[in-house]
Amino acid sequence: MTESNIPAVRTEGVWKIFQQEAEEVQAVRDVSVTIERGEFTALAGPSGSGKTTLLNLIGGLTPPTRGRVWVAGQEVSEMSNQALAQLRLEQVGFIFQAYNLLPVLTAMENAEFPMLLQGLAAEERATRVRELFARTGMAGLEDRRPGKLSGGQQQRVAVVRAVASRPALVLADEPTANLDSASSEALLDVMAELNRDLGVTFVFATHDARVMGRARRLVQMVDGRIDSDETRA
Amino acid sequence: MTAPPARPRSLHTRTILVLAMRNLSRQARRTMLTAAVMVLGGALLIFSFAIGDGSHENWIDSGIRTSSGHVTVEQPQFRVSRKLEDRLTSAQRGEAERALAMPDIAPLVVAVSSRLRIGGLASSAAGARPAQILAVDPVAEARFSTLDDQVVEGRYLEPDDRLAAFIGVGLASSLELRIGSRLVVQAQDTENEIAAQLLRVVGIFRNGVPEVDQTVVHIPLQVAGEWLGSDEDVTNVGVVLQGSEAVGPVTRHLETTLAEPITRGEVRVMGWREANPALAAAIAIDDFGNYLVFGILFLIIAFGIVNAVLMSVLHRHREFGVLQALGLTPGQTGAIVLVEGLTLTAVSGFVGVSLGLVATWYFLGDGLDMSALVGEDMTFSGVVIDPVIVPLFRAVRIAQVVTFIVAIGAVASIYPALRAARIDIAEAMKFER
Ligand SMILES: Nc1ncnc2c1ncn2[C@@H]1O[C@H](COP(=O)(O)OP(=O)(O)OP(=O)(O)O)[C@@H](O)[C@H]1O
Ligand SMILES: [Mg+2]
């Protein structure tokens, strides 16, 4: 198998069961899915169907109850904390449902944080962030702290943070949930372009028809299982 | 994907430091509150150590000046027998005096007084009382003792005094003596015969320690030499030093210089702890009490820090989740909290210790007047407690306090740091609707 054949993400019979007092919640049930490099995939499904949990399993933020998960050919479910940190730092960009910016850093500092950890030079970081900020209507807000940004603005910072470091894989949980259609389209343009030009793999959990419309593959989840999986031409 | 360039470790270290500092300044109020507790604690510790040490030094000074000094050179049996036969010959006395005048230790020595201490009887027409007769060289003893500063009537002994006696108020009133009154002292002489000597009162002192005021009688050494046949011999060579910290070096110096007579069993060198065990015990007990109070203070400070750091950690789960999702290891996340806690303790510890030193320095001149609390005449085991306490500055105390503060900071930050490192990332990042 050559490197280009290794899928970006692969899960095999993966389960996530939460113990809620006496009853157990099967958030993800026996999911086996392969996402090739360069895919632009939407994960849809009703609230509580397990989309966030599946993304967390893929990103190694939560260990599976059963089953196995690989990212770029490395088995996430077997990794040490250090290796996981390394993998996230170098390969994975997260966009969380609750934007989760660092409150003590400015918009600019938040957006460049992963690149800072990667050791990119200051000019390079600034150039990338400024360009993405300009394209997403965030120009001029670079020095604001998250507390002084609207929900939509914070979300855009979170998206820029996830993509500016150009990871191989971006796991995006409702990246457009709080945005007007113009901002959503701008973000989707940025992501589609990264996908096309750099081959960045995107996996979105979403309720947003705009996102689903742009996706080339649509995976539907119901009650923790994959209900349908269709790829459009 | 282009492989990212190799990341120098220092980069993460710097990021950790920046995040820690930003967090401290963001939570300015909590930071200040915690810092204030530590500053107060540090200052209080330094200052109360200085006051404690200062008052102990005071007790020591007071105690040793009315007894045998910081260091005493005497015949080994004398302390137990209290007999004139167990005395130093004038040759041994001279040897000790010369040793103390040597240039390498002379700067540590404040006063040297060679004296003959004899138990006897003092009598007048009004009756007789037991007396501690101390035959002294008036000039040397005036530098050694505090009694010459406690004259209430008359004056202290002077170099050409003959047949003069300097007595306490207690003895003066029991024997109905006034300045110029005649007084007879009796004691065993060198031939073991009872010998009597007629003296005249030249001065009366009031020391405050009842036992001293009742029994102590100072007379010229020359008079005693003729009266008892002991010539220039003495029962001890007492030494007052710059401070109790000089006892060690001076004792060692004397033991080396007087090695020969010591091995022959003719001479013994003793520090004040050995010579005044009751005083040493009193200080040890008081020190224990102080350490207990300090221990409790430490606990309160530690609790304050643990609380402050932990609270901040509990409110920042999401932030630690983000950091780990972005590629920091749990260890690096914990390090941020540790750096925050340590910085907080280091800075406030520094400020606290400095404040304590300033307070100590402020009272260094005139001392802290505690007479409202202590009362005028507090005494115990031969020590008059001076209500004005001059704090004592000791480098070792600073080291102790700094070490302790840093230790508290470290210990208090470890648990919160572990909490931060071990969070459940998925849980921390949860979206609350
Ligand atoms: N930590 C947890 N403990 C217990 N149950 C959990 C936990 N996290 C998620 N669940 C449950 O697992 C199921 C799937 O949750 P998940 O967040 O993955 O759904 P989702 O598809 O992302 O929903 P939404 O569209 O509302 O974001 C839900 O029933 C949820 O209540
Ligand atoms: Mg979700």
XYZ file of C-alpha atoms and ligand atoms in Angstrom:
698
model
C 0.000 0.000 0.000
C 1.521 3.312 -1.012
C 1.040 6.317 1.166
C -1.541 7.914 -1.079
C -3.747 4.830 -0.678
C -3.947 5.163 3.070
C -7.376 6.554 3.924
C -7.561 9.762 5.912
C -9.914 8.118 8.410
C -11.044 4.558 8.953
C -13.204 3.134 11.711
C -13.970 -0.510 12.216
C -16.935 -1.616 14.336
C -16.538 1.349 16.636
C -18.859 1.788 19.628
C -19.192 4.512 22.198
C -21.361 3.742 25.175
C -21.866 6.286 27.948
C -22.915 5.112 31.358
C -25.630 7.455 32.581
C -26.407 6.381 36.147
C -28.161 3.021 35.735
C -28.897 3.281 32.027
C -26.390 3.225 29.235
C -26.440 5.525 26.212
C -25.168 3.989 23.001
C -24.022 7.198 21.317
C -22.184 5.447 18.454
C -23.103 1.912 17.488
C -20.939 -0.326 15.387
C -19.806 2.301 12.915
C -17.431 1.203 10.170
C -16.578 3.958 7.760
C -13.648 4.866 5.535
C -12.939 8.446 4.464
C -10.370 8.779 1.717
C -7.890 11.588 1.445
C -9.280 14.711 -0.122
C -12.908 13.947 0.645
C -15.398 16.689 1.474
C -17.884 14.747 3.574
C -20.954 15.814 5.520
C -22.208 13.872 8.509
C -25.898 14.584 8.962
C -28.567 13.282 11.279
C -30.963 14.376 13.964
C -29.810 15.864 17.212
C -28.423 13.160 19.471
C -27.686 10.797 16.599
C -23.989 10.633 17.513
C -22.308 13.018 15.066
C -20.215 14.896 17.667
C -19.314 11.651 19.402
C -18.094 10.117 16.147
C -15.927 13.169 15.382
C -14.483 12.997 18.911
C -13.673 9.316 18.401
C -11.904 10.091 15.137
C -9.915 12.939 16.683
C -8.917 10.761 19.619
C -10.594 13.119 22.072
C -12.535 10.228 23.522
C -11.595 6.545 23.487
C -13.972 4.041 21.841
C -15.777 1.539 24.055
C -15.183 -1.077 21.346
C -13.708 -1.098 17.866
C -10.773 0.652 16.243
C -10.040 4.036 14.696
C -7.231 4.998 12.318
C -6.198 8.461 11.179
C -3.697 8.613 8.321
C -2.979 4.937 8.912
C -2.125 5.396 12.590
C -4.335 3.643 15.080
C -5.729 6.423 17.257
C -7.335 4.085 19.769
C -3.899 2.664 20.632
C -1.882 5.849 20.933
C -0.242 7.353 23.984
C -1.255 10.833 25.067
C 1.962 12.221 23.642
C 1.463 10.579 20.259
C -2.133 11.759 20.170
C -1.065 15.314 20.936
C 1.500 15.067 18.175
C -1.075 13.726 15.719
C -3.536 16.510 16.517
C -0.848 19.115 16.305
C 0.433 18.004 12.924
C -2.513 16.432 11.155
C -5.880 17.350 12.605
C -7.777 20.634 12.785
C -10.841 20.797 15.022
C -13.807 23.089 14.744
C -16.057 22.615 17.740
C -19.731 23.095 18.043
C -19.040 25.562 20.904
C -16.271 27.529 19.194
C -13.930 27.104 22.138
C -11.466 29.904 21.677
C -8.859 30.598 24.327
C -10.243 33.544 26.285
C -6.864 35.054 27.132
C -5.721 35.286 23.526
C -6.842 37.775 20.878
C -8.633 36.670 17.707
C -5.321 36.787 15.865
C -3.459 34.849 18.544
C -6.204 32.240 18.697
C -6.172 31.769 14.957
C -2.403 31.390 14.778
C -2.059 29.247 17.900
C -1.688 25.850 16.161
C 0.869 27.357 13.773
C 2.731 28.802 16.732
C 2.893 25.342 18.274
C 4.054 23.965 14.925
C 6.906 26.436 14.895
C 5.909 28.495 11.877
C 7.566 31.880 11.547
C 5.622 34.902 12.751
C 5.324 36.529 9.302
C 4.025 33.330 7.758
C 1.426 32.971 10.519
C 0.335 36.581 10.216
C 0.049 36.399 6.427
C -2.120 33.296 6.501
C -4.416 34.559 9.249
C -4.827 38.018 7.731
C -5.732 36.563 4.385
C -8.319 34.217 5.878
C -9.689 36.961 8.123
C -10.062 39.241 5.130
C -11.932 36.584 3.203
C -14.289 35.786 6.072
C -15.137 39.370 6.983
C -12.974 39.378 10.120
C -10.479 42.043 9.023
C -9.973 44.675 11.709
C -11.003 42.357 14.554
C -7.564 40.777 14.943
C -6.831 42.281 18.348
C -10.163 41.576 20.022
C -10.468 38.988 22.716
C -13.187 36.321 22.228
C -15.344 37.899 24.934
C -15.693 40.967 22.720
C -16.701 39.047 19.585
C -20.185 37.892 18.558
C -20.974 34.192 18.367
C -20.630 34.180 14.590
C -17.340 36.054 14.749
C -15.964 33.597 17.278
C -17.013 30.746 15.064
C -15.157 32.259 12.133
C -12.024 32.605 14.253
C -12.406 28.947 15.226
C -12.671 27.943 11.573
C -9.638 30.008 10.607
C -7.727 28.459 13.510
C -8.581 24.963 12.268
C -7.623 25.514 8.643
C -4.793 28.091 8.734
C -2.255 25.492 9.830
C -3.333 23.419 6.794
C -3.824 20.104 8.550
C -4.376 16.943 6.546
C -7.771 16.456 8.181
C -10.323 18.950 9.462
C -13.063 17.700 11.779
C -15.764 20.350 11.854
C -18.725 20.168 14.196
C -21.481 22.490 13.001
C -19.061 25.090 11.635
C -21.835 27.264 10.211
C -24.444 26.913 12.942
C -24.291 30.528 14.041
C -23.581 32.232 10.745
C -25.668 34.198 8.281
C -25.693 32.786 4.795
C -23.073 35.190 3.433
C -20.570 34.280 6.140
C -21.359 30.591 5.783
C -20.756 30.744 2.066
C -17.477 32.611 2.582
C -16.256 29.951 5.025
C -17.379 27.128 2.778
C -15.546 28.783 -0.121
C -12.359 28.906 1.922
C -12.715 25.283 2.940
C -13.625 24.088 -0.542
C -10.584 25.870 -1.905
C -8.245 24.271 0.648
C -9.839 20.951 -0.201
C -9.327 21.453 -3.918
C -5.865 23.086 -3.871
C -4.162 21.317 -0.968
C -6.224 18.144 -0.751
C -7.261 18.796 2.841
C -9.843 16.231 3.947
C -12.973 17.715 5.544
C -15.552 15.954 7.665
C -18.497 18.099 8.788
C -21.171 17.267 11.284
C -24.029 19.464 10.228
C -27.694 20.278 10.100
C -27.051 22.987 7.510
C -28.484 22.283 4.061
C -25.858 24.607 2.532
C -23.087 22.404 3.869
C -24.809 19.224 2.808
C -25.344 20.743 -0.627
C -21.647 21.379 -1.040
C -20.552 17.973 0.241
C -19.621 15.339 -2.279
C -20.462 12.578 0.165
C -23.341 12.611 2.611
C -23.359 10.190 5.530
C -26.623 10.075 7.481
C -26.632 8.951 11.082
C -29.636 7.787 13.081
C -29.420 6.556 16.670
C -25.651 6.121 16.565
C -25.675 4.054 13.363
C -24.915 4.963 9.783
C -28.277 5.014 8.097
C -27.237 5.959 4.576
C -23.997 6.835 2.805
C -24.116 8.349 -0.667
C -21.434 9.866 -2.851
C -22.416 12.280 -5.576
C -20.640 12.584 -8.847
C 0.958 18.153 3.126
C 4.245 19.869 3.638
C 5.860 18.567 6.798
C 6.007 21.286 9.403
C 9.522 22.354 10.376
C 11.027 20.818 13.467
C 9.599 22.503 16.534
C 12.072 23.612 19.134
C 10.979 22.689 22.656
C 11.587 26.245 23.801
C 8.656 27.273 21.658
C 6.223 25.249 23.704
C 7.859 26.430 26.876
C 7.371 30.015 25.808
C 3.762 29.359 24.849
C 3.149 27.780 28.232
C 4.684 30.779 29.971
C 2.684 33.269 27.923
C -0.579 31.455 28.593
C 0.186 31.202 32.298
C 0.999 34.909 32.585
C -2.064 35.921 30.589
C -4.247 33.804 32.838
C -2.824 35.362 35.960
C -3.437 38.849 34.653
C -6.887 37.985 33.323
C -7.939 36.803 36.760
C -6.430 39.878 38.308
C -8.724 39.999 41.300
C -8.209 36.395 42.282
C -4.495 36.721 41.624
C -4.258 39.818 43.813
C -6.265 38.216 46.588
C -4.097 35.115 46.625
C -0.983 37.221 46.372
C -2.171 39.381 49.251
C -2.568 36.329 51.480
C 0.908 35.166 50.593
C 2.470 38.581 50.931
C 0.906 38.996 54.345
C 1.955 35.495 55.342
C 5.518 35.960 54.143
C 5.861 39.357 55.786
C 4.355 38.101 59.021
C 6.657 35.111 59.088
C 9.794 37.129 58.499
C 8.790 39.756 61.017
C 7.670 37.375 63.735
C 10.791 35.270 63.295
C 12.829 38.446 63.739
C 10.821 39.441 66.819
C 11.053 35.935 68.265
C 14.766 35.714 67.644
C 15.223 39.266 68.898
C 13.447 38.610 72.178
C 15.329 35.356 72.674
C 18.583 37.182 72.091
C 17.375 39.634 74.701
C 16.615 36.891 77.188
C 19.988 35.329 76.547
C 21.776 38.621 76.990
C 19.918 39.391 80.186
C 20.386 35.856 81.519
C 24.076 35.484 80.758
C 25.057 38.903 82.042
C 23.724 38.095 85.507
C 25.357 34.663 85.406
C 28.479 33.354 83.752
C 28.375 34.882 80.251
C 27.841 33.565 76.728
C 30.914 31.442 77.312
C 32.590 30.613 80.591
C 35.972 29.111 81.385
C 36.095 27.377 84.756
C 37.393 24.428 86.698
C 35.329 21.344 85.705
C 34.089 20.550 89.225
C 33.188 24.105 90.155
C 29.682 24.117 88.625
C 28.636 21.268 90.916
C 30.758 21.813 94.011
C 30.614 25.628 94.116
C 33.713 25.338 96.280
C 36.599 27.735 96.404
C 39.061 24.862 96.049
C 37.702 24.166 92.552
C 39.048 27.413 91.133
C 41.290 28.500 88.286
C 44.825 29.409 89.175
C 45.943 32.850 88.133
C 48.118 31.164 85.469
C 45.093 29.382 83.943
C 43.078 32.565 84.222
C 45.817 34.455 82.370
C 45.914 31.806 79.667
C 42.176 32.114 79.087
C 42.317 35.903 79.050
C 45.148 35.873 76.531
C 43.262 33.419 74.323
C 40.297 35.773 74.274
C 42.473 38.726 73.330
C 43.803 36.977 70.200
C 43.054 39.087 67.140
C 41.052 36.433 65.250
C 38.310 36.269 67.889
C 38.743 39.564 69.734
C 36.193 41.296 67.445
C 33.506 38.833 68.608
C 34.200 39.558 72.267
C 32.360 42.388 74.001
C 33.498 41.877 77.577
C 35.647 39.513 79.611
C 35.337 39.415 83.357
C 37.339 37.112 85.597
C 35.611 36.677 88.898
C 35.546 34.725 92.107
C 32.093 33.502 93.072
C 31.646 32.373 96.642
C 28.587 31.370 98.618
C 28.571 32.984 102.065
C 26.662 34.890 104.636
C 26.028 38.635 104.768
C 25.188 40.125 108.125
C 24.482 43.434 109.736
C 23.116 44.519 113.067
C 19.656 43.695 111.686
C 20.419 40.051 110.924
C 22.081 37.656 108.504
C 21.221 36.461 105.036
C 22.783 33.982 102.589
C 24.741 35.816 99.904
C 26.220 35.133 96.472
C 29.454 37.042 96.720
C 30.989 37.957 93.383
C 34.498 39.344 93.615
C 35.267 41.262 90.451
C 37.540 43.653 88.685
C 35.241 46.717 88.747
C 36.145 47.984 85.280
C 35.846 44.597 83.546
C 32.675 43.687 85.421
C 31.006 47.005 84.611
C 31.326 46.100 80.937
C 30.121 42.553 81.565
C 27.230 43.010 83.931
C 24.026 45.014 83.683
C 23.921 45.576 87.439
C 26.096 48.700 87.229
C 23.329 50.253 85.086
C 20.686 49.354 87.641
C 21.979 51.489 90.490
C 19.202 53.011 92.569
C 21.417 54.566 95.198
C 25.129 55.297 95.430
C 27.381 53.960 92.666
C 29.015 50.845 91.232
C 32.448 49.645 92.429
C 35.448 51.629 91.260
C 39.034 50.514 90.641
C 40.546 51.848 93.856
C 37.681 50.862 96.104
C 38.778 49.057 99.231
C 36.371 47.115 101.413
C 33.438 48.231 99.271
C 30.241 46.311 98.602
C 27.591 46.743 95.914
C 24.337 45.095 96.986
C 20.772 44.564 95.811
C 17.675 46.317 97.110
C 16.372 43.080 98.606
C 19.420 42.485 100.722
C 19.601 46.170 101.645
C 16.087 46.129 103.038
C 16.414 42.787 104.869
C 19.659 43.857 106.495
C 18.532 47.488 106.826
C 21.550 48.749 104.965
C 22.028 52.163 103.367
C 24.921 53.797 101.567
C 27.849 53.872 103.961
C 26.383 51.133 106.207
C 28.711 48.461 107.467
C 28.269 44.901 106.371
C 30.112 41.737 107.324
C 30.526 38.866 104.870
C 31.626 35.388 105.923
C 32.807 32.487 103.822
C 35.214 29.531 103.812
C 38.715 30.596 102.863
C 41.322 28.587 100.947
C 42.332 26.873 104.183
C 38.701 25.803 104.755
C 38.434 28.161 107.708
C 35.507 30.518 108.123
C 36.776 34.019 107.470
C 34.918 37.270 107.930
C 35.377 40.558 106.163
C 34.013 43.955 106.999
C 32.745 46.005 104.070
C 30.950 49.273 103.493
C 27.984 49.663 101.143
C 28.860 51.982 98.239
C 25.905 51.263 95.993
C 22.512 49.561 95.820
C 21.013 48.108 92.620
C 17.613 46.918 91.565
C 17.743 44.162 88.965
C 14.150 42.918 89.029
C 14.939 39.241 89.441
C 14.115 38.776 93.163
C 16.820 36.180 93.728
C 19.474 38.554 92.370
C 18.234 41.526 94.370
C 18.137 39.388 97.548
C 21.523 37.688 97.382
C 24.087 39.169 94.986
C 26.948 41.167 96.483
C 29.753 42.530 94.330
C 33.105 43.212 96.003
C 36.536 44.036 94.568
C 38.544 40.937 93.584
C 41.578 42.281 95.397
C 39.672 42.416 98.691
C 38.514 38.818 98.237
C 42.057 37.667 97.425
C 43.335 38.996 100.726
C 40.272 37.964 102.727
C 40.186 34.350 101.474
C 43.844 33.868 100.582
C 43.041 33.244 96.929
C 45.181 36.098 95.591
C 44.485 36.625 91.866
C 42.687 33.289 91.419
C 39.122 33.225 90.073
C 36.307 30.700 89.789
C 35.398 31.619 86.249
C 36.363 33.755 83.292
C 33.056 34.964 81.868
C 32.785 36.203 78.286
C 30.051 38.346 76.742
C 29.956 38.125 72.940
C 28.494 40.190 70.114
C 25.604 37.755 69.915
C 24.691 34.175 70.727
C 25.707 33.126 67.198
C 29.361 33.749 68.151
C 29.216 31.128 70.933
C 30.197 28.270 68.610
C 33.331 29.799 67.098
C 34.547 31.291 70.389
C 34.021 28.033 72.289
C 35.953 26.124 69.631
C 38.749 28.673 69.685
C 39.077 28.438 73.467
C 38.973 24.651 73.408
C 41.841 24.579 70.929
C 43.916 27.194 72.684
C 43.341 25.679 76.132
C 43.610 22.081 74.892
C 46.361 21.206 77.349
C 44.758 22.219 80.652
C 41.466 20.811 79.330
C 42.932 17.361 78.730
C 44.518 17.523 82.170
C 41.016 18.082 83.556
C 41.871 21.460 85.036
C 39.806 23.681 82.804
C 36.464 23.459 81.080
C 34.887 25.728 78.442
C 31.091 25.970 78.452
C 28.539 27.757 76.300
C 25.520 29.456 77.844
C 23.186 26.582 76.942
C 25.183 24.241 79.103
C 25.687 26.802 81.835
C 22.047 28.010 81.871
C 20.003 24.921 80.956
C 16.798 26.465 82.314
C 17.136 29.440 79.982
C 17.956 27.178 77.030
C 14.852 25.116 77.803
C 12.660 28.206 78.098
C 13.828 29.376 74.678
C 13.310 25.956 73.160
C 9.745 25.859 74.515
C 9.026 29.357 73.240
C 10.520 28.441 69.854
C 8.311 25.378 69.692
C 5.278 27.554 70.330
C 6.370 29.920 67.581
C 6.918 27.074 65.138
C 3.450 25.805 65.945
C 1.919 29.187 65.150
C 4.007 29.422 61.988
C 2.938 25.928 61.013
C -0.708 26.910 61.287
C -0.028 30.101 59.348
C 1.671 28.029 56.632
C -1.338 25.754 56.444
C -3.678 28.704 56.043
C -1.542 30.134 53.261
C -1.278 26.763 51.555
C -5.020 26.315 51.763
C -5.550 29.761 50.243
C -3.333 28.947 47.314
C -4.724 25.495 46.675
C -8.170 27.010 46.778
C -7.364 29.874 44.424
C -5.475 27.759 41.911
C -8.012 24.946 42.037
C -10.976 27.263 41.587
C -9.329 28.756 38.569
C -8.689 25.279 37.169
C -12.258 24.150 37.702
C -13.520 27.132 35.735
C -11.160 26.492 32.881
C -11.910 22.920 31.810
C -12.946 24.101 28.385
C -9.710 25.988 27.920
C -7.599 22.956 28.857
C -9.716 20.862 26.517
C -8.993 23.279 23.669
C -5.272 23.269 24.385
C -5.137 19.500 24.293
C -7.338 19.306 21.196
C -4.939 21.707 19.512
C -1.972 19.516 20.267
C -0.639 20.245 23.744
C 0.051 17.124 25.781
C -1.627 16.659 29.158
C 1.756 17.340 30.743
C 2.124 20.666 28.965
C -1.400 21.614 29.988
C -0.590 20.802 33.606
C 2.621 22.789 33.292
C 0.613 25.931 32.563
C -1.202 25.578 35.876
C 2.010 24.745 37.687
C 3.736 27.807 36.242
C 0.783 29.956 37.281
C 0.898 28.679 40.851
C 4.662 28.919 41.131
C 4.784 32.408 39.641
C 2.099 33.549 42.012
C 3.965 32.175 45.015
C 7.383 33.330 43.861
C 6.286 36.910 43.219
C 4.113 37.294 46.290
C 6.653 35.429 48.393
C 9.313 37.874 47.261
C 7.115 40.879 48.018
C 6.083 39.397 51.367
C 9.615 38.653 52.473
C 10.711 42.145 51.392
C 7.880 43.725 53.378
C 8.805 41.623 56.392
C 12.395 42.768 56.076
C 11.332 46.402 55.810
C 9.220 46.026 58.967
C 12.119 44.314 60.723
C 14.476 47.038 59.622
C 12.046 49.740 60.769
C 12.039 48.390 64.325
C 15.756 47.650 64.317
C 16.604 51.022 65.835
C 14.186 51.588 68.704
C 12.626 48.188 68.966
C 9.001 47.271 69.401
C 7.613 48.426 72.760
C 5.495 45.632 74.165
C 5.277 47.034 77.716
C 1.486 47.343 77.400
C 1.324 43.571 76.948
C 4.222 42.335 79.024
C 4.133 44.616 82.044
C 7.222 46.153 83.545
C 8.957 43.489 85.593
C 8.557 40.101 83.950
C 11.222 37.635 84.990
C 11.895 33.934 84.736
C 14.889 31.698 85.445
C 17.122 34.631 86.211
C 16.071 36.603 83.141
C 14.465 40.005 83.138
C 12.212 40.318 80.093
C 12.753 43.639 78.391
C 9.379 44.873 77.106
C 11.144 46.619 74.230
C 11.959 43.918 71.699
C 14.578 44.696 69.095
C 14.055 42.329 66.155
C 17.013 40.200 65.153
C 17.855 39.895 61.487
C 19.094 36.417 60.563
C 19.832 35.320 57.002
C 18.923 31.723 57.821
C 15.351 32.805 58.600
C 14.964 34.396 55.162
C 16.202 31.186 53.604
C 13.742 29.174 55.715
C 10.770 31.365 54.842
C 11.603 31.524 51.126
C 12.091 27.762 50.981
C 8.822 27.202 52.735
C 6.880 29.599 50.518
C 8.265 28.003 47.366
C 7.477 24.564 48.765
C 3.920 25.644 49.530
C 3.574 27.053 46.020
C 4.792 23.827 44.473
C 2.677 21.548 46.625
C -0.389 23.739 46.278
C -0.094 23.814 42.495
C 0.568 20.132 41.911
C -2.942 18.897 42.577
C -4.643 21.550 40.410
C -2.036 20.904 37.694
C -2.859 17.194 37.753
C -6.539 18.033 37.482
C -5.845 20.200 34.445
C -3.708 17.500 32.838
C -6.246 14.738 33.361
C -9.414 16.352 32.078
C -11.710 14.492 29.714
C -11.286 16.534 26.553
C -14.558 15.515 24.884
C -16.414 16.330 28.081
C -14.677 19.678 28.450
C -15.492 20.703 24.888
C -19.141 19.848 25.103
C -21.595 22.220 23.568
C -24.080 23.441 26.165
C -27.291 24.444 24.531
N -20.647 12.492 28.017
C -21.825 11.945 27.736
N -22.443 11.227 28.675
C -23.629 10.639 28.429
N -24.245 10.721 27.261
C -23.693 11.419 26.276
C -22.446 12.081 26.469
N -22.109 12.714 25.331
C -23.125 12.453 24.460
N -24.054 11.682 25.038
C -25.255 11.168 24.398
O -24.885 10.516 23.213
C -25.802 10.766 22.202
C -25.123 11.352 20.977
O -24.680 12.654 21.293
P -23.920 13.589 20.280
O -23.516 14.789 20.949
O -22.894 12.771 19.570
O -25.112 13.899 19.232
P -25.102 14.893 17.988
O -25.492 14.082 16.824
O -23.808 15.615 17.934
O -26.246 15.879 18.384
P -26.404 17.444 18.030
O -26.812 17.478 16.597
O -27.481 17.876 18.934
O -25.089 18.095 18.263
C -26.853 11.670 22.793
O -27.949 10.874 23.185
C -26.176 12.263 23.977
O -27.098 12.567 24.991
Mg -23.231 17.530 18.141
